[in-house]
XYZ file of C-alpha atoms in Angstrom:
590
model
C 132.238 120.392 186.263
C 132.576 117.978 183.334
C 133.921 114.438 183.480
C 137.270 115.571 182.102
C 137.758 118.102 184.869
C 136.660 115.511 187.404
C 139.193 112.952 186.139
C 141.981 115.538 186.063
C 141.186 116.676 189.603
C 141.009 113.157 191.048
C 144.324 112.137 189.506
C 146.010 115.392 190.500
C 145.063 114.961 194.162
C 146.192 111.314 194.230
C 149.718 110.041 194.978
C 150.191 109.700 191.219
C 149.532 113.398 190.746
C 151.946 114.304 193.542
C 154.713 112.108 192.110
C 154.395 113.678 188.667
C 153.835 117.189 190.069
C 150.531 117.735 188.280
C 148.796 121.060 188.757
C 146.631 120.897 191.869
C 148.667 118.087 193.447
C 149.979 120.274 196.246
C 153.579 119.541 195.289
C 155.890 122.506 196.013
C 157.146 122.312 192.436
C 153.906 121.439 190.651
C 153.993 122.125 186.951
C 151.443 124.698 185.938
C 149.033 123.645 183.233
C 149.767 119.914 183.557
C 146.660 117.719 183.521
C 146.249 113.949 183.315
C 144.168 113.771 180.135
C 146.347 116.359 178.433
C 149.375 114.201 179.229
C 147.605 111.225 177.627
C 146.934 113.145 174.422
C 150.513 114.453 174.406
C 151.850 110.913 174.789
C 149.925 109.772 171.713
C 151.228 112.759 169.733
C 154.808 111.910 170.679
C 154.341 108.270 169.681
C 152.918 109.094 166.264
C 155.771 111.530 165.699
C 158.348 108.900 166.720
C 156.759 105.701 165.393
C 158.620 105.900 162.089
C 161.823 104.896 163.914
C 160.531 101.325 164.323
C 160.633 100.663 160.586
C 163.452 103.036 159.660
C 165.859 101.777 162.307
C 165.147 98.151 161.396
C 165.718 98.877 157.701
C 169.011 100.693 158.300
C 170.528 98.292 160.829
C 169.478 95.244 158.784
C 171.693 96.615 156.015
C 174.676 95.667 158.170
C 173.709 92.031 157.655
C 173.546 91.431 161.392
C 174.760 87.951 162.276
C 174.156 86.597 158.759
C 177.128 85.041 156.969
C 177.648 85.516 153.234
C 178.671 82.251 151.570
C 178.125 80.172 148.412
C 180.243 82.443 146.215
C 183.091 80.185 145.082
C 184.428 82.735 142.578
C 184.612 85.498 145.163
C 182.952 87.996 142.808
C 180.558 89.195 145.525
C 182.128 88.348 148.918
C 179.646 90.490 150.850
C 176.476 89.477 148.990
C 175.788 93.050 147.887
C 173.929 91.989 144.727
C 170.219 92.711 145.203
C 169.138 92.030 141.632
C 167.216 88.744 141.844
C 167.969 87.911 138.209
C 171.741 88.142 138.719
C 173.695 84.877 139.125
C 175.437 86.493 142.105
C 172.160 86.963 143.998
C 172.311 85.022 147.278
C 168.776 84.065 148.307
C 169.768 82.447 151.626
C 171.591 85.587 152.720
C 168.683 87.840 151.743
C 166.237 85.628 153.659
C 168.539 85.813 156.676
C 168.589 89.625 156.413
C 164.797 89.575 156.256
C 164.770 87.691 159.559
C 167.250 90.203 161.000
C 164.883 93.011 160.052
C 161.999 91.263 161.815
C 164.162 90.835 164.918
C 165.062 94.504 164.837
C 161.405 95.537 164.548
C 160.765 93.833 167.884
C 164.028 95.042 169.415
C 163.484 98.676 168.395
C 159.934 98.751 169.738
C 160.978 97.004 172.956
C 163.950 99.205 173.794
C 161.953 102.352 172.911
C 159.134 101.184 175.191
C 161.470 100.454 178.107
C 163.564 103.603 177.831
C 160.695 106.011 177.235
C 158.529 104.528 180.001
C 161.235 104.811 182.639
C 162.312 108.237 181.395
C 158.818 109.352 182.381
C 158.498 107.298 185.556
C 161.880 108.063 187.116
C 163.019 111.365 185.572
C 159.516 112.859 185.181
C 160.330 114.260 181.741
C 157.971 114.308 178.705
C 160.733 112.988 176.444
C 160.797 109.842 174.322
C 163.994 107.905 173.635
C 164.722 105.370 170.893
C 167.640 104.241 168.689
C 169.062 107.441 167.266
C 168.953 108.469 163.645
C 172.497 109.059 162.469
C 173.909 106.765 165.118
C 172.158 103.810 163.499
C 173.511 104.831 160.095
C 177.023 105.155 161.509
C 176.647 101.727 163.110
C 175.363 100.046 159.940
C 177.395 101.704 157.192
C 180.660 102.719 158.877
C 181.347 100.486 161.878
C 179.932 97.171 160.603
C 179.633 98.166 156.961
C 177.015 97.215 154.382
C 176.507 93.455 154.727
C 179.412 93.344 157.187
C 181.976 94.755 154.748
C 183.861 96.781 157.395
C 186.480 95.619 159.912
C 184.245 95.317 162.974
C 181.807 92.379 163.190
C 178.207 93.040 164.179
C 178.661 91.283 167.526
C 181.763 93.295 168.418
C 180.080 96.581 167.473
C 177.225 95.792 169.863
C 179.842 95.110 172.530
C 181.238 98.615 172.002
C 177.735 100.002 172.537
C 177.312 97.834 175.659
C 180.543 99.237 177.116
C 179.539 102.751 176.076
C 176.354 102.478 178.123
C 178.254 101.761 181.337
C 180.747 104.538 180.614
C 177.796 106.881 180.119
C 176.328 105.773 183.430
C 179.567 106.604 185.254
C 179.890 109.942 183.458
C 176.307 110.847 184.350
C 176.778 109.830 187.980
C 179.909 111.952 188.315
C 178.538 114.899 186.342
C 181.155 114.556 183.613
C 178.607 113.897 180.880
C 177.024 117.291 181.382
C 180.424 119.017 181.501
C 181.758 117.269 178.403
C 178.726 118.322 176.399
C 179.201 121.931 177.466
C 182.957 121.828 176.721
C 182.596 121.050 173.002
C 182.897 124.253 170.914
C 179.495 125.549 169.903
C 180.314 125.665 166.191
C 181.219 121.949 166.190
C 178.038 121.071 168.080
C 175.929 122.832 165.478
C 177.956 121.433 162.587
C 177.488 117.889 163.878
C 173.716 118.211 163.628
C 173.935 119.673 160.123
C 176.393 117.041 158.911
C 174.252 114.179 160.219
C 171.253 115.755 158.483
C 173.061 115.685 155.119
C 174.243 112.149 155.832
C 170.664 110.996 156.403
C 169.625 112.760 153.207
C 172.156 110.792 151.173
C 170.890 107.548 152.723
C 167.287 108.495 151.924
C 168.158 108.992 148.251
C 169.885 105.631 147.765
C 168.372 102.256 146.842
C 169.160 100.348 150.022
C 167.169 102.558 152.417
C 165.612 105.183 150.201
C 163.788 106.023 147.022
C 166.580 105.010 144.623
C 167.263 108.435 143.168
C 171.065 108.209 143.153
C 173.801 105.609 142.620
C 177.555 105.614 143.286
C 179.202 107.065 140.207
C 182.197 105.967 138.190
C 183.456 109.083 136.441
C 181.779 111.176 139.145
C 181.291 110.406 142.866
C 177.517 110.167 142.568
C 175.087 109.953 139.655
C 171.393 110.289 138.949
C 169.484 107.010 138.831
C 165.773 106.488 139.444
C 165.466 103.259 137.474
C 164.313 99.835 138.621
C 167.012 97.760 140.320
C 166.585 95.127 137.627
C 167.593 97.731 135.011
C 170.901 98.613 136.677
C 173.764 97.506 134.458
C 177.448 97.713 135.402
C 176.656 99.918 138.356
C 174.596 102.540 136.525
C 171.168 103.197 135.078
C 170.912 103.367 131.287
C 169.804 106.818 130.146
C 166.681 105.363 128.535
C 165.240 104.199 131.875
C 166.454 106.898 134.267
C 163.750 108.389 136.481
C 161.292 105.676 135.361
C 160.961 103.805 138.668
C 157.335 103.894 139.858
C 158.456 103.201 143.442
C 160.615 106.315 143.369
C 157.746 108.535 142.238
C 155.366 107.042 144.813
C 157.991 107.788 147.466
C 158.545 111.350 146.258
C 154.914 112.435 145.971
C 153.150 110.376 148.665
C 156.029 110.001 151.106
C 157.743 113.315 150.470
C 155.513 116.080 149.082
C 152.385 114.887 150.897
C 154.242 114.578 154.215
C 155.830 117.991 153.738
C 152.397 119.545 153.179
C 151.069 117.940 156.363
C 154.085 119.244 158.267
C 153.550 122.659 156.728
C 150.082 122.796 158.272
C 151.398 121.230 161.508
C 149.283 118.116 161.285
C 150.166 115.768 164.142
C 151.702 112.495 163.022
C 152.563 113.837 159.568
C 155.646 111.643 159.155
C 153.928 108.410 160.091
C 150.968 109.351 157.842
C 153.256 109.569 154.809
C 154.851 106.232 155.622
C 151.444 104.570 156.023
C 150.108 105.841 152.685
C 153.148 104.678 150.698
C 153.123 101.327 152.496
C 149.429 100.689 151.804
C 149.982 101.484 148.120
C 152.942 99.065 148.034
C 151.331 96.089 149.798
C 148.962 94.661 147.125
C 150.664 91.995 145.013
C 150.795 92.112 141.248
C 151.251 95.891 140.946
C 154.320 97.708 139.560
C 155.063 99.122 143.023
C 154.462 96.020 145.141
C 156.797 95.200 147.999
C 155.913 91.519 147.625
C 156.895 90.383 144.114
C 156.298 86.777 143.114
C 159.756 85.591 144.096
C 161.026 83.368 146.890
C 161.988 86.401 148.957
C 158.703 88.146 148.179
C 156.707 85.054 149.118
C 158.547 84.751 152.427
C 157.929 88.399 153.311
C 154.266 88.190 152.282
C 153.648 85.083 154.412
C 154.933 86.982 157.451
C 152.942 90.100 156.530
C 149.666 88.144 156.409
C 149.921 87.374 160.118
C 149.231 91.100 160.862
C 149.189 90.627 164.639
C 152.049 88.462 165.788
C 154.825 88.531 168.345
C 158.112 87.892 166.608
C 160.719 86.707 169.147
C 164.228 88.087 168.741
C 166.292 85.152 167.543
C 169.358 86.221 165.561
C 170.474 89.424 167.318
C 169.564 88.758 170.958
C 172.546 88.712 173.342
C 175.200 88.186 170.680
C 177.821 90.325 172.424
C 181.410 89.276 171.774
C 184.027 90.654 174.153
C 186.867 89.081 172.210
C 187.949 91.867 169.883
C 190.987 89.984 168.591
C 189.111 89.217 165.392
C 188.282 92.876 164.843
C 190.386 95.866 163.955
C 191.335 97.272 167.364
C 191.640 100.787 165.985
C 188.242 100.586 164.315
C 186.712 99.230 167.524
C 188.224 102.047 169.607
C 187.167 104.673 167.091
C 183.615 103.304 167.101
C 183.477 103.382 170.901
C 184.809 106.952 171.095
C 182.505 108.160 168.325
C 179.444 106.567 169.924
C 180.407 108.289 173.175
C 180.936 111.697 171.625
C 177.968 111.765 169.260
C 175.567 110.419 171.879
C 176.784 112.930 174.465
C 176.033 115.755 172.055
C 172.793 114.319 170.705
C 171.131 113.212 173.930
C 172.300 116.111 176.071
C 171.399 118.727 173.498
C 167.974 117.233 172.846
C 167.147 116.820 176.537
C 168.102 120.424 177.274
C 166.146 121.771 174.307
C 163.047 119.712 175.154
C 163.246 120.682 178.841
C 163.516 124.321 177.836
C 160.554 123.921 175.464
C 158.522 122.538 178.370
C 159.717 125.367 180.664
C 161.502 122.950 182.984
C 164.967 124.564 182.972
C 166.049 126.222 186.220
C 166.833 129.898 185.485
C 169.604 129.936 188.096
C 171.534 126.708 187.517
C 170.556 126.421 183.830
C 169.910 122.725 184.489
C 166.629 120.839 184.421
C 165.068 118.848 187.221
C 165.963 115.165 187.107
C 168.818 115.624 184.635
C 171.130 113.123 186.335
C 168.391 110.475 186.516
C 167.499 111.145 182.884
C 171.082 110.539 181.802
C 171.217 107.364 183.896
C 168.006 106.048 182.336
C 169.408 106.810 178.898
C 172.667 105.032 179.760
C 171.049 101.855 181.043
C 168.683 101.787 178.061
C 171.761 101.830 175.819
C 173.021 98.740 177.670
C 169.657 96.978 177.301
C 169.502 97.959 173.632
C 172.927 96.445 172.970
C 171.744 93.147 174.447
C 168.635 93.297 172.231
C 170.750 94.108 169.167
C 170.105 97.825 168.516
C 172.393 100.878 168.134
C 172.572 103.488 170.935
C 169.340 105.168 172.001
C 168.989 108.899 172.330
C 166.379 111.491 173.195
C 164.155 112.350 170.230
C 163.450 115.886 169.130
C 160.031 114.599 167.989
C 159.143 114.730 171.695
C 158.379 118.354 170.933
C 155.150 117.155 169.283
C 153.878 115.946 172.643
C 155.160 118.979 174.508
C 153.404 121.145 171.954
C 150.193 119.282 172.811
C 150.622 120.333 176.449
C 152.792 117.536 177.848
C 154.818 118.719 180.827
C 155.425 115.631 182.993
C 156.674 112.074 182.787
C 153.121 110.827 182.220
C 153.503 111.904 178.602
C 156.559 109.689 178.167
C 154.900 106.775 179.984
C 151.928 106.820 177.602
C 154.364 106.933 174.672
C 156.234 103.967 176.120
C 153.013 101.972 176.429
C 152.229 102.676 172.774
C 155.663 101.359 171.775
C 154.973 98.237 173.838
C 151.695 97.621 171.994
C 153.497 98.028 168.662
C 155.673 94.993 169.482
C 152.704 92.775 168.638
C 152.305 94.358 165.188
C 155.759 93.344 163.945
C 154.427 91.941 160.609
C 153.080 95.376 159.695
C 156.221 97.324 160.624
C 158.481 94.716 158.972
C 156.618 95.188 155.668
C 157.256 98.903 155.271
C 159.307 99.301 152.047
C 162.444 101.473 151.897
C 160.847 103.912 149.431
C 158.240 104.642 152.123
C 160.906 105.802 154.570
C 163.417 107.317 152.126
C 161.780 110.727 151.965
C 161.289 110.615 155.742
C 165.072 110.508 156.088
C 165.322 113.491 153.743
C 162.726 115.419 155.763
C 164.446 114.575 159.046
C 167.688 115.732 157.456
C 166.084 119.017 156.416
C 165.038 119.612 160.026
C 168.523 118.847 161.332
C 170.322 121.239 158.958
C 168.339 124.194 160.271
C 171.120 124.668 162.825
C 173.431 125.872 160.033
C 172.153 129.445 160.391
C 173.354 129.547 164.000
C 176.979 128.760 163.134
C 179.347 131.712 163.469
C 180.321 132.233 159.827
C 181.945 135.609 160.506
C 185.110 134.221 162.088
C 187.224 131.808 160.034
C 188.443 129.973 163.122
C 184.859 128.877 163.810
C 183.488 128.734 160.258
C 186.091 126.539 158.526
C 186.148 123.708 161.137
C 182.355 123.716 161.164
C 182.160 123.584 157.371
C 184.697 120.760 157.131
C 182.774 118.823 159.767
C 179.565 119.271 157.757
C 181.100 118.396 154.385
C 183.157 115.374 155.392
C 180.228 113.468 156.926
C 178.133 112.953 153.756
C 181.081 112.944 151.338
C 182.925 110.156 153.175
C 179.727 108.425 154.323
C 181.113 108.589 157.848
C 180.005 110.622 160.859
C 183.232 109.734 162.677
C 185.459 111.158 159.923
C 183.519 114.427 159.948
C 183.743 114.787 163.716
C 187.460 114.076 163.806
C 188.170 116.467 160.944
C 186.153 119.294 162.517
C 187.585 118.953 166.018
C 191.201 118.561 164.877
C 190.980 121.547 162.534
C 189.383 123.668 165.289
C 192.189 122.807 167.692
C 194.891 123.422 165.063
C 193.641 126.809 163.806
C 192.788 128.279 167.184
C 195.950 126.947 168.826
C 198.052 128.617 166.135
C 196.182 131.898 166.671
C 196.815 131.632 170.422
C 200.536 130.849 169.944
C 201.049 133.726 167.491
C 199.293 136.119 169.861
C 201.429 134.985 172.818
C 204.719 135.135 170.895
C 203.952 138.602 169.539
C 202.833 139.897 172.897
C 199.269 140.300 171.653
C 200.256 142.532 168.725
C 199.427 140.007 165.972
C 195.819 138.860 166.160
C 193.126 138.355 163.499
C 191.415 141.675 162.645
C 188.006 140.360 163.649
C 189.185 138.304 166.631
C 186.468 139.848 168.780
C 183.889 138.028 166.626
C 185.232 134.636 167.670
C 182.817 132.594 169.756
C 184.204 132.420 173.298
C 185.282 129.066 174.686
C 186.817 127.930 177.936
C 187.295 124.663 179.792
C 185.747 126.399 182.831
C 182.149 125.673 181.912
C 178.966 126.611 183.765
C 178.470 124.497 186.886
C 182.038 123.188 186.921
C 183.042 119.553 186.665
C 182.154 118.236 190.123
C 178.394 117.596 190.583
C 176.615 119.059 193.663
C 176.020 115.643 195.278
C 179.791 114.978 195.349
C 180.337 118.343 197.015
C 177.699 117.498 199.627
C 179.334 114.113 200.210
C 182.732 115.787 200.660
C 181.230 118.104 203.299
C 180.142 115.012 205.252
C 176.408 115.272 204.602
C 174.940 111.817 205.338
C 171.965 112.098 202.982
C 174.146 113.605 200.266
C 171.652 112.611 197.559
C 169.157 115.164 198.915
C 169.481 118.870 198.275
C 169.888 121.029 201.356
C 167.083 123.404 202.227
C 167.760 126.761 200.719
C 168.229 128.912 203.835
C 169.589 132.399 203.057
C 173.327 132.396 203.618
C 173.640 128.599 203.648
C 175.911 126.734 201.219
C 172.891 125.230 199.511
C 171.364 128.594 198.772
C 174.522 129.819 197.087
C 175.411 126.588 195.299
C 173.354 127.158 192.176
C 173.953 130.914 192.180
C 177.704 130.457 192.387
C 177.611 127.984 189.519
C 175.602 130.441 187.473
C 177.996 133.276 188.226
C 181.020 131.112 187.471
C 179.487 130.359 184.099
C 178.325 133.901 183.443
C 181.321 134.426 181.233
C 182.060 130.760 180.654
C 183.317 131.457 177.195
C 186.201 133.657 178.300
C 189.183 133.301 180.587
C 187.666 135.896 182.890
C 184.940 133.560 184.094
C 186.734 132.487 187.266
C 187.506 136.014 188.400
C 183.855 137.008 188.350
C 183.187 134.946 191.462
C 185.321 137.176 193.628
C 183.350 140.230 192.599
C 180.067 138.944 193.985
C 178.831 140.848 197.003
C 177.394 138.825 199.906
C 174.139 140.687 199.973
C 173.500 139.829 196.317
C 174.127 136.161 196.935
C 171.732 136.088 199.858
């Protein structure tokens, strides 16, 4: 027996092994194939797959301007300090330096909230899933809710307050089982379209100058136009034809950050995304080169002085605990829309990712179609959202990159705990993560977008009542630069079209229906498992330790609880779902 087997055996037979249900622990639900050292390797794989979020999230959220205030523009020509050309008389150095500090704060905040959430997701929920500020949600926060450099109607502080409130609402929904039901109640075509639309939205961001490679610019005669020139060459909002596609930073981003990363992903190299970011960053760090991230300017000098520290703990100063519960200064409608959209998108994103990752790790119960520790997982996610709002970050969500660790053999919460520890260590390397240029992460956003749009093939394109709402949801998100607008458009159109079909069918006595109505994806409010969670049912029956599941004795309520839920949801997409229960024979239930 080698030292690896010896270590795995000793840990498995310890209380740690029993808590995490490692193979050989003697736990009644031990997870086959789970070993301590394998979990360690899986945790590292998950971290390297997720580590890009530290820099990307900081870059995106810093675009909102944070708590910085744009001033010193007496003519009012640039009220939101959007001019980034250092040679322009409208360039506001103080504001740009403030945004640089915001980015450094967000590097620490992103790493900290990812460390906390992921660690406790593993410790308490025993799931090999990492959580961090969500891609798409951060873009919605920065560019729609707060707006670029605070140009929207909701201040940065008030937007964080909406996220803070959202976290507590999520906690209540998870405790009462509503979060799971709401996620199941959304039509499947809209769920899939949301993922695709966010993928295209991220792609647009990755192609812009602010957080990408600078390939496109807002157009004048057309909505969007080809660019690819240096920012200093931009004149009257466009690139002159003579210098288009001449930016060396753009080409470095395309080939080293895009093509190279895609090749690594093609051959399933672990940590492919972070490898591409590292290569582009290393190329961009030396001063005096055409692609340097530290030009000899006041802003470049300030960033380079911080970069030279390499290992340094940067305390959160400008975005820590800046919540503002007085929304009188904000647009009440915009605030409410932001809160509702954060709720809806996060319900879909987190729930869908957790279910898919649990299924990938073979942790989904075949009877209840739920995964062990789901309620605790949702609670951990909810409280991490609250903590993140205090630290100054957008809502956290489960990351699909957790599949990298699961693919390495991760099956328990030990995987997530190792990932969380890696995020904690990264807090002390803030100067490195704060010095990653936008053209290093631009193609990453495009690649993440390409992975998210894969769901488009699963949309039901055969039936217009499903296809058109899904398509509108997809198209509106990138075209309006707003996830909220796409969601609202898709849901409202789905309700309108399918309600009209239902009314016409009822009025005509079922004689007038679409020719291919049978191809419509079924939907019903009566979703699998119902609305009321099992622990509430046990509490209503007077069970004192209602938080514990009853022993599954044949014929007992506990033994039929999951089966009944499964049967009720057998035909959850049709109105016949409820009648199926009465057809169950007692001997089959037992």
